[in-house]
PDB file of C-alpha atoms and ligand atoms in Angstrom:
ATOM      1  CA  UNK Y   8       0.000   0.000   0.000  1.00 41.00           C
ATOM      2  CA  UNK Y   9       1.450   3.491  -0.571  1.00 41.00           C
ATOM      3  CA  UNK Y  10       2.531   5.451   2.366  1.00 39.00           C
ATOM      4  CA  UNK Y  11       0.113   8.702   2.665  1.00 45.00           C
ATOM      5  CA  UNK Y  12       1.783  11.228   4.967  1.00 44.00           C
ATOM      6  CA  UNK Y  13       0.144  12.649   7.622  1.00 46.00           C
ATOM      7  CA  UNK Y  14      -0.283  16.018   7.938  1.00 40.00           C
ATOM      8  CA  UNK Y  15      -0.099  18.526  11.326  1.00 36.00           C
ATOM      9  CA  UNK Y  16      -3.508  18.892  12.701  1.00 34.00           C
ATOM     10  CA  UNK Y  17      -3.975  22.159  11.415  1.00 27.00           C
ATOM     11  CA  UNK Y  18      -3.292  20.929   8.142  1.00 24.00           C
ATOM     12  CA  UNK Y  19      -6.362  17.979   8.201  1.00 21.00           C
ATOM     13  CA  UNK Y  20      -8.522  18.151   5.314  1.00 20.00           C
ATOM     14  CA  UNK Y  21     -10.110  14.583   4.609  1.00 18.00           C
ATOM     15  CA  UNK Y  22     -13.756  14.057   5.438  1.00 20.00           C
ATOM     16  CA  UNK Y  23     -16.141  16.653   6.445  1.00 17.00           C
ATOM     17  CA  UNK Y  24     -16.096  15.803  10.371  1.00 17.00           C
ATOM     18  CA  UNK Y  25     -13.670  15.071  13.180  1.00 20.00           C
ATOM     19  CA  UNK Y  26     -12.524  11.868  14.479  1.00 21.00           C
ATOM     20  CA  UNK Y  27     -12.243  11.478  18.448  1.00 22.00           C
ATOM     21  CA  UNK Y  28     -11.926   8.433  20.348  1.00 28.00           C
ATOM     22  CA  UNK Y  29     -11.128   7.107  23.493  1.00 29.00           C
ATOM     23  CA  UNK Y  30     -10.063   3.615  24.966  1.00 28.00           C
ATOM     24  CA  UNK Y  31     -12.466   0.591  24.187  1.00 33.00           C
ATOM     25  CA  UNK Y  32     -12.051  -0.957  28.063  1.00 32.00           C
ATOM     26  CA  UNK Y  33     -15.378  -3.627  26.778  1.00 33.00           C
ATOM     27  CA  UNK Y  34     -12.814  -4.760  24.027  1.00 34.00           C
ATOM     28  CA  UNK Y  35      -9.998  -5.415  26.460  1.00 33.00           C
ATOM     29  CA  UNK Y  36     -11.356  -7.345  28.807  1.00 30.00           C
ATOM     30  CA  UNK Y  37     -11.802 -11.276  28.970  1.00 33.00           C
ATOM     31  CA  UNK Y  38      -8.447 -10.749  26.147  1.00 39.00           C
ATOM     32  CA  UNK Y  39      -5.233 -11.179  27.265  1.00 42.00           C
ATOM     33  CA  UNK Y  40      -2.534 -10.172  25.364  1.00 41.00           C
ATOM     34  CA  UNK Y  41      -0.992 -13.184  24.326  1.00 44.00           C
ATOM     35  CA  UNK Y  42      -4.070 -14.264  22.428  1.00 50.00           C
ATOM     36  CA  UNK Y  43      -3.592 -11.009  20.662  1.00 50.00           C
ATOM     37  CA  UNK Y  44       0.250 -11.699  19.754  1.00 49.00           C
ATOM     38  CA  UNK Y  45      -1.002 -15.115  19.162  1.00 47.00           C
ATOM     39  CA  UNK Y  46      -3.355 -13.523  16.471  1.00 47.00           C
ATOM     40  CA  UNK Y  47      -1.337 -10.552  15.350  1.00 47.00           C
ATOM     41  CA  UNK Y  48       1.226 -13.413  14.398  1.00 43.00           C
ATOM     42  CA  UNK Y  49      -1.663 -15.605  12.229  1.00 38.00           C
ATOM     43  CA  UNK Y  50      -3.940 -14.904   9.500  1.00 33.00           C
ATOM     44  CA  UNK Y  51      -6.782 -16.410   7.977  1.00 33.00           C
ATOM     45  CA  UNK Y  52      -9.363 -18.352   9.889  1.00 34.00           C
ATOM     46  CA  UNK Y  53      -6.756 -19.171  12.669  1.00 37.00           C
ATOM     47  CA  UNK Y  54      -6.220 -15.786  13.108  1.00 36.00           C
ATOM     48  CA  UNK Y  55     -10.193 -15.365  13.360  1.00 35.00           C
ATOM     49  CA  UNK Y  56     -10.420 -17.720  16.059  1.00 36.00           C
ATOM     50  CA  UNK Y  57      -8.030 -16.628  18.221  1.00 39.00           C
ATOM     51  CA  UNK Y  58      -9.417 -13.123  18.095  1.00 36.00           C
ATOM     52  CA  UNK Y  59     -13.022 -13.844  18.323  1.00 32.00           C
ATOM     53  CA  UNK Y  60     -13.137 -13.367  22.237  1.00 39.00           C
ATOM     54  CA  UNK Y  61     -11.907  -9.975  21.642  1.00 46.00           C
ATOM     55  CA  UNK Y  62     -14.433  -8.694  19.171  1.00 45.00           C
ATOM     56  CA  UNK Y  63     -17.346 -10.385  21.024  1.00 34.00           C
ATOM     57  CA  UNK Y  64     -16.404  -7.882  24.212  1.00 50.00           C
ATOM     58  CA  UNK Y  65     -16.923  -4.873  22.457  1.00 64.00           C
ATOM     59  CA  UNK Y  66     -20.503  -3.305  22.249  1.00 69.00           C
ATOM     60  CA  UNK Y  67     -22.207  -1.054  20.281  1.00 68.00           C
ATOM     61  CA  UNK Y  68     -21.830   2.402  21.023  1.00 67.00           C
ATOM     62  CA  UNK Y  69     -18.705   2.696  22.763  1.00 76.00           C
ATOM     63  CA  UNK Y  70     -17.374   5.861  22.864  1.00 90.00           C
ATOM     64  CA  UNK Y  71     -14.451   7.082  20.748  1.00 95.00           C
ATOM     65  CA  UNK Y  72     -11.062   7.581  21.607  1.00 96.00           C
ATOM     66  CA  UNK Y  73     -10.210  10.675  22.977  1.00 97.00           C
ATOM     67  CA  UNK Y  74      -8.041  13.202  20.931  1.00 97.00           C
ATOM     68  CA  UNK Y  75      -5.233  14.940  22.689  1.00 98.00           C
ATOM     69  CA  UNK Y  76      -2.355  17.919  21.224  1.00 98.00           C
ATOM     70  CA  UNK Y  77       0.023  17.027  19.067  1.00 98.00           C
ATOM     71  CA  UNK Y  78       2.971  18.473  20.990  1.00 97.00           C
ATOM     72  CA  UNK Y  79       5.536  19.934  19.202  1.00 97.00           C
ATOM     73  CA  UNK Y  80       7.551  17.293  17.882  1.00 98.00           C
ATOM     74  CA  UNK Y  81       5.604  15.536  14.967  1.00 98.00           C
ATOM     75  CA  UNK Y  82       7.474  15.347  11.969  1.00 98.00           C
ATOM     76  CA  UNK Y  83       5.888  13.949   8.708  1.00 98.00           C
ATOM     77  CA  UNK Y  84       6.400  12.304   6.190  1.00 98.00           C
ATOM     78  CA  UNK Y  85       7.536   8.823   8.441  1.00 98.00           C
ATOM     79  CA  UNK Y  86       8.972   5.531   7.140  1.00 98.00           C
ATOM     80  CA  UNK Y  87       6.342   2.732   6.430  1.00 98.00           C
ATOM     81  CA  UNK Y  88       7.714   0.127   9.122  1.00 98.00           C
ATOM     82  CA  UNK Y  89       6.267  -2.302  12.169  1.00 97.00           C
ATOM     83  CA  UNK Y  90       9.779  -2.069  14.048  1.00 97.00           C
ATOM     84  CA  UNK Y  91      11.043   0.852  15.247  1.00 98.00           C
ATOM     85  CA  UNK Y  92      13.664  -1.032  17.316  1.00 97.00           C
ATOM     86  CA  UNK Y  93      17.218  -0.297  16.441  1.00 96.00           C
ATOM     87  CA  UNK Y  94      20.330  -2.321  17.024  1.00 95.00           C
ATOM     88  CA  UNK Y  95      21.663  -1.273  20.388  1.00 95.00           C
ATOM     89  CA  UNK Y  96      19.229   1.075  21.158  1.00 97.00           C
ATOM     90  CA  UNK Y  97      18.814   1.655  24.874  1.00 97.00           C
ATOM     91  CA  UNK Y  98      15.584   1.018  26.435  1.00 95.00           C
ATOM     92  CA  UNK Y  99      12.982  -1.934  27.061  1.00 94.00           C
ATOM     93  CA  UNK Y 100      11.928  -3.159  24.088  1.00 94.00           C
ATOM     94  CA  UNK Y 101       7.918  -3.413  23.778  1.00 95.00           C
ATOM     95  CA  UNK Y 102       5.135  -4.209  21.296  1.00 94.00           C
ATOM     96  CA  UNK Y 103       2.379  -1.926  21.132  1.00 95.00           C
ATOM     97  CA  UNK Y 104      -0.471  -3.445  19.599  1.00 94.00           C
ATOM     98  CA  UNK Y 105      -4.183  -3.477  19.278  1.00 93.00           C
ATOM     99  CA  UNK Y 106      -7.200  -2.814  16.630  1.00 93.00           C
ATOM    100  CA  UNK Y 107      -8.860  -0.108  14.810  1.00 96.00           C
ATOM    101  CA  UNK Y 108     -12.494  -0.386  15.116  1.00 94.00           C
ATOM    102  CA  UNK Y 109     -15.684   1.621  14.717  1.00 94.00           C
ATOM    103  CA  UNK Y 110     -18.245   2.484  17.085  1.00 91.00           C
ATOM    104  CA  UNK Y 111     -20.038  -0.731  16.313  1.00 90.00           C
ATOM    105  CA  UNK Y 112     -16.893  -2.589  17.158  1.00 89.00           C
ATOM    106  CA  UNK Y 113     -16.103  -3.325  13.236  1.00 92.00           C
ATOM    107  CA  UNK Y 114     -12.789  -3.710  12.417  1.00 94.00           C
ATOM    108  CA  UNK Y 115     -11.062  -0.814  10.182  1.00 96.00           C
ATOM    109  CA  UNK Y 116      -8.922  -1.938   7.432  1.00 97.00           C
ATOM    110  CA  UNK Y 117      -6.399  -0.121   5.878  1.00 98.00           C
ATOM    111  CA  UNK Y 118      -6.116   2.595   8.799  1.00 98.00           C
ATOM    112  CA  UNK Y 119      -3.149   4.744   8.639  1.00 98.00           C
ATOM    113  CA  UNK Y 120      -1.002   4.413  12.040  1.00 98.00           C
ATOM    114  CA  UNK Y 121       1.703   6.797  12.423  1.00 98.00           C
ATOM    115  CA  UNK Y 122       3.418   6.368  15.951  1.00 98.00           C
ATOM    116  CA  UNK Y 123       6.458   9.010  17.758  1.00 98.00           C
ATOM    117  CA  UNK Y 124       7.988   9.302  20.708  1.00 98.00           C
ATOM    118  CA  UNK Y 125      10.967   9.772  22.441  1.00 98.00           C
ATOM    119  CA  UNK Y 126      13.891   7.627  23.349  1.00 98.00           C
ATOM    120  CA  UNK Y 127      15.067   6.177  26.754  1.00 97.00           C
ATOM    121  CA  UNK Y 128      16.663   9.241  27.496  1.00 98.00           C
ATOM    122  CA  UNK Y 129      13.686  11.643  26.995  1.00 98.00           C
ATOM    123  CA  UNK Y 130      14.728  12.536  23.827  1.00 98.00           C
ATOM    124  CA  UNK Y 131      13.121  13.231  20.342  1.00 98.00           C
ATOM    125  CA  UNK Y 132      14.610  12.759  16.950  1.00 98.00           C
ATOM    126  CA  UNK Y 133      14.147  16.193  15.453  1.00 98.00           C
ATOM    127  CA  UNK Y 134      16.579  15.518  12.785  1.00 98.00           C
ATOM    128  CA  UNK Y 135      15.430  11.890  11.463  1.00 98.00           C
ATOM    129  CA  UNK Y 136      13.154   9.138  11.998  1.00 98.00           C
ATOM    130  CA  UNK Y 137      14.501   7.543  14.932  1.00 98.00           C
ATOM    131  CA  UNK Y 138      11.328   6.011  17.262  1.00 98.00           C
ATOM    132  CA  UNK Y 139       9.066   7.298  14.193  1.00 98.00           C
ATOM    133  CA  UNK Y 140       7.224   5.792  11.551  1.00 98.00           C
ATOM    134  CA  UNK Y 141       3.969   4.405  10.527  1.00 98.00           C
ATOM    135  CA  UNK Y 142       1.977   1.369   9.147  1.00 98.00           C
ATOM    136  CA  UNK Y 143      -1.773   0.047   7.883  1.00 98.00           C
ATOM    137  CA  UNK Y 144      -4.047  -1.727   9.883  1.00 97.00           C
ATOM    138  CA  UNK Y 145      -4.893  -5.348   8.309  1.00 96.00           C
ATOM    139  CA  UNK Y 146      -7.976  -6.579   7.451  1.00 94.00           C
ATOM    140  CA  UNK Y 147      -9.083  -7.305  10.701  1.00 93.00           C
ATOM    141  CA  UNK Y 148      -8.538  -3.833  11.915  1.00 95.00           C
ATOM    142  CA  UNK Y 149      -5.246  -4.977  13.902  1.00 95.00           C
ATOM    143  CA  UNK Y 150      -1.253  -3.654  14.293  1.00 96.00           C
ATOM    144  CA  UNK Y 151       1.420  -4.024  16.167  1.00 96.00           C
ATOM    145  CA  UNK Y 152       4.393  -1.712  16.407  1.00 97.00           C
ATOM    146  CA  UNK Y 153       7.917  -3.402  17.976  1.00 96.00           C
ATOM    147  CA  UNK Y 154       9.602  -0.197  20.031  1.00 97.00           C
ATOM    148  CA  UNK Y 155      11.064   0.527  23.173  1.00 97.00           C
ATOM    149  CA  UNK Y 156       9.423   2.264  26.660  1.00 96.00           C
ATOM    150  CA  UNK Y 157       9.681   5.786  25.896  1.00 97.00           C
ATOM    151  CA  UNK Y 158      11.774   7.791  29.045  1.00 96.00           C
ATOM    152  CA  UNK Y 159      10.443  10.684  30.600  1.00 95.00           C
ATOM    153  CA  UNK Y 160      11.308  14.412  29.798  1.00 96.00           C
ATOM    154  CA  UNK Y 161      10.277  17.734  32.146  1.00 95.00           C
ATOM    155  CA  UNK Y 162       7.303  18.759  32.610  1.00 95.00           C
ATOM    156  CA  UNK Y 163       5.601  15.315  30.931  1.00 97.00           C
ATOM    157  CA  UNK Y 164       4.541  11.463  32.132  1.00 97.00           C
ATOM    158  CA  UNK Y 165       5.615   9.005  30.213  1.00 97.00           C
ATOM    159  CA  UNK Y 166       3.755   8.402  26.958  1.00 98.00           C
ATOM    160  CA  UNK Y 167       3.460   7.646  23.166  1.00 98.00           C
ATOM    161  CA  UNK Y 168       2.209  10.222  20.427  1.00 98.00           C
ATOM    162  CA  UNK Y 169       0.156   8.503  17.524  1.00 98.00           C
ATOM    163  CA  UNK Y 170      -2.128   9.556  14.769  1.00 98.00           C
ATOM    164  CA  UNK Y 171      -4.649   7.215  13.473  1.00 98.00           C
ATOM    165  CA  UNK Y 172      -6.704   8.194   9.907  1.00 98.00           C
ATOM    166  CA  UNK Y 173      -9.323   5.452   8.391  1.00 98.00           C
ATOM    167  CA  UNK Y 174      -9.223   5.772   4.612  1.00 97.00           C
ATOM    168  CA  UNK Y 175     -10.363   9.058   3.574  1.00 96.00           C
ATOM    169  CA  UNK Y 176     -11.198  10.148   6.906  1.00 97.00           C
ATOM    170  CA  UNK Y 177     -10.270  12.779   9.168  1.00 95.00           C
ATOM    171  CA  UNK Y 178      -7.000  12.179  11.314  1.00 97.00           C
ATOM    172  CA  UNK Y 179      -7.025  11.552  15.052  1.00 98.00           C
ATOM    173  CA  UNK Y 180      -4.062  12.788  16.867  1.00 98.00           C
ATOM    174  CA  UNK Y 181      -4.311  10.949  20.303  1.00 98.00           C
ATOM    175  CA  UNK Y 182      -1.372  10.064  22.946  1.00 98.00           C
ATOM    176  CA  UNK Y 183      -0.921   6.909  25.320  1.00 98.00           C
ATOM    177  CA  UNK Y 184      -0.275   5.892  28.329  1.00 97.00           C
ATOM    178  CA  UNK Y 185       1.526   3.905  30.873  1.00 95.00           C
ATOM    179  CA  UNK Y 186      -0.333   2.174  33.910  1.00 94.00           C
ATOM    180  CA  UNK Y 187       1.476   3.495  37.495  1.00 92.00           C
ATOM    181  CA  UNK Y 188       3.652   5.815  36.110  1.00 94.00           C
ATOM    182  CA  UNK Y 189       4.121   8.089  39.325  1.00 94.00           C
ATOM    183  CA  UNK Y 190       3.793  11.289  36.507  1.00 96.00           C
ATOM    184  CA  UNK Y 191       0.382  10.845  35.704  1.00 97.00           C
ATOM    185  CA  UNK Y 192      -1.443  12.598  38.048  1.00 96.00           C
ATOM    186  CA  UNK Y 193       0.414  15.586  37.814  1.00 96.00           C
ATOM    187  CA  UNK Y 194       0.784  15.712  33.986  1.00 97.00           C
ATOM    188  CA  UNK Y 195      -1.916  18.257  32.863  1.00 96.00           C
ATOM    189  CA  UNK Y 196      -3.217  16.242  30.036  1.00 97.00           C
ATOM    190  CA  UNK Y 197      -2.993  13.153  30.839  1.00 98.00           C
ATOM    191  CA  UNK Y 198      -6.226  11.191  30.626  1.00 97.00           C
ATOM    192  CA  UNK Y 199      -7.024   7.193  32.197  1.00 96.00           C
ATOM    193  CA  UNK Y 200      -8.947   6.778  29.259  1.00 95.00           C
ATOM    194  CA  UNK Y 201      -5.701   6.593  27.203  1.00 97.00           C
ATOM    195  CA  UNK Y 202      -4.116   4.077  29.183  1.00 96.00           C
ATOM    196  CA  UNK Y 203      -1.791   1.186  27.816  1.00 95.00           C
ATOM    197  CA  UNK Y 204      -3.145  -2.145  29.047  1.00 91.00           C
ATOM    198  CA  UNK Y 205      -0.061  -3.671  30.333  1.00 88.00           C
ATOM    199  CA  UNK Y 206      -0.316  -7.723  31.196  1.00 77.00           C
ATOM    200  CA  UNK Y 207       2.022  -8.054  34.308  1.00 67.00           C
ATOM    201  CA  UNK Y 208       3.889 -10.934  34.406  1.00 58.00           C
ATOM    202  CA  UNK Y 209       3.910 -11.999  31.246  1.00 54.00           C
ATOM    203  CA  UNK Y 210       6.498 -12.016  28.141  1.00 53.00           C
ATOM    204  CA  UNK Y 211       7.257 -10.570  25.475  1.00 58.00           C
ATOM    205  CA  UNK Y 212       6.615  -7.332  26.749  1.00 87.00           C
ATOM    206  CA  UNK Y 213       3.298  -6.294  25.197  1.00 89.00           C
ATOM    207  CA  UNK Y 214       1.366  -2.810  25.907  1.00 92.00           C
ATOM    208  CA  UNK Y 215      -2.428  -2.706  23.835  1.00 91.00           C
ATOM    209  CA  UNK Y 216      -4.693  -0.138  22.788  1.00 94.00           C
ATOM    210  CA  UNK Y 217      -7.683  -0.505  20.813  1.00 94.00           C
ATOM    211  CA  UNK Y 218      -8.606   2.786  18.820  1.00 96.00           C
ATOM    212  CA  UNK Y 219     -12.604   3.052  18.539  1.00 95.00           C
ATOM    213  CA  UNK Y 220     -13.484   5.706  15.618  1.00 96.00           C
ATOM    214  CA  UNK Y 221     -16.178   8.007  15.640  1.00 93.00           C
ATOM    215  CA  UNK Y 222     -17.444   7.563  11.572  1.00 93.00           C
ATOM    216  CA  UNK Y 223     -20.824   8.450  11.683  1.00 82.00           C
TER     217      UNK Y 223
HETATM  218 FE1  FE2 B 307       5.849  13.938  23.798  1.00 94.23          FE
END
């Protein structure tokens, strides 16, 4: 599929009405997140079976994900890629994965995913694409990114900056994140309903999000 770059929020011009969501809890409970490696790592019907239980716990009318600011390090125009993991990079490695899906709790194919944040240290690539690029949802609405914990930096929790578009659609520019991260009450935007869900206990390391899209 060819890469479509995303563009700053003040830039958005597809579709007629804005996108917000928030974080589908319905669809992430009774899942762990090994069934949804298991399935990110399958396709076909064994991929349908191993995802079924997390469909069937999402419910009509949930809401969407909320938006949140860009901040001010966005830069467009990101490599296609899953793995943002570099050879001796510092840092925990993680995958951050989860679905697109619509109100209804349809999946949303084809979804443009563009993920950014900062390294171990706190620290943004301003110059390249390190910790930055973006990918499709499949067919069942899912991805998975392979990265590292983002660090902490003044004046901010810890977090992740994505933008999420559905094929000609307006583009939601959200941020996640991290269960217990002693920052989150004081950060001034954080919000729970952006929270990671974060299986203790259990390898590889896997944080999930589901994105639920408002499209009308
Ligand atoms: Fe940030």
């Amino acid at each position: 599929m060819t890469a479509r770059p995303l563009k700053a929020d003040s830039d958005c011009e597809y579709g007629s009405f804005m996108i917000s969501s928030r974080l589908s809890r319905r669809a992430l409970i009774g899942a762990g997140a090994s069934t949804l490696l298991a399935g990110l790592a399958l396709r076909g019907a064994q991929a349908q079976q191993s995802l079924l239980p997390v469909t069937s716990q999402c419910s009509d009318g949930d809401e969407p994900t909320p938006r949140q600011t860009e901040g001010p390090y966005f830069t467009p125009n990101s490599p296609e890629r899953t793995n943002l993991f570099e050879d001796g990079m510092p840092g925990e490695r993680i995958a951050l994965a989860g679905f697109v899906l619509d109100q209804r709790c349809r999946p949303v194919a084809g979804a443009l995913l563009d993920l950014w944040h900062c390294d171990a240290a706190g620290v943004y690539d301003n110059d390249g694409y390190r910790l930055r690029g973006h990918q499709f949802s499949d067919a069942e609405g899912r991805f998975v990114f392979e990265t590292i914990v983002p660090g902490r930096y003044p004046g901010r929790t810890r977090h992740y900056h994505v933008k999420v578009q559905a094929p000609g659609r307006s583009i939601l520019t959200t941020q996640l994140y991290f269960p217990g991260e002693p920052g989150n009450d004081g950060d001034r935007i954080f919000e729970s309903a952006l929270l990671l869900d974060i299986p203790l206990g259990r390898g590889p390391n896997l944080a999930r999000y589901d994105f639920v899209l408002d499209l009308g």
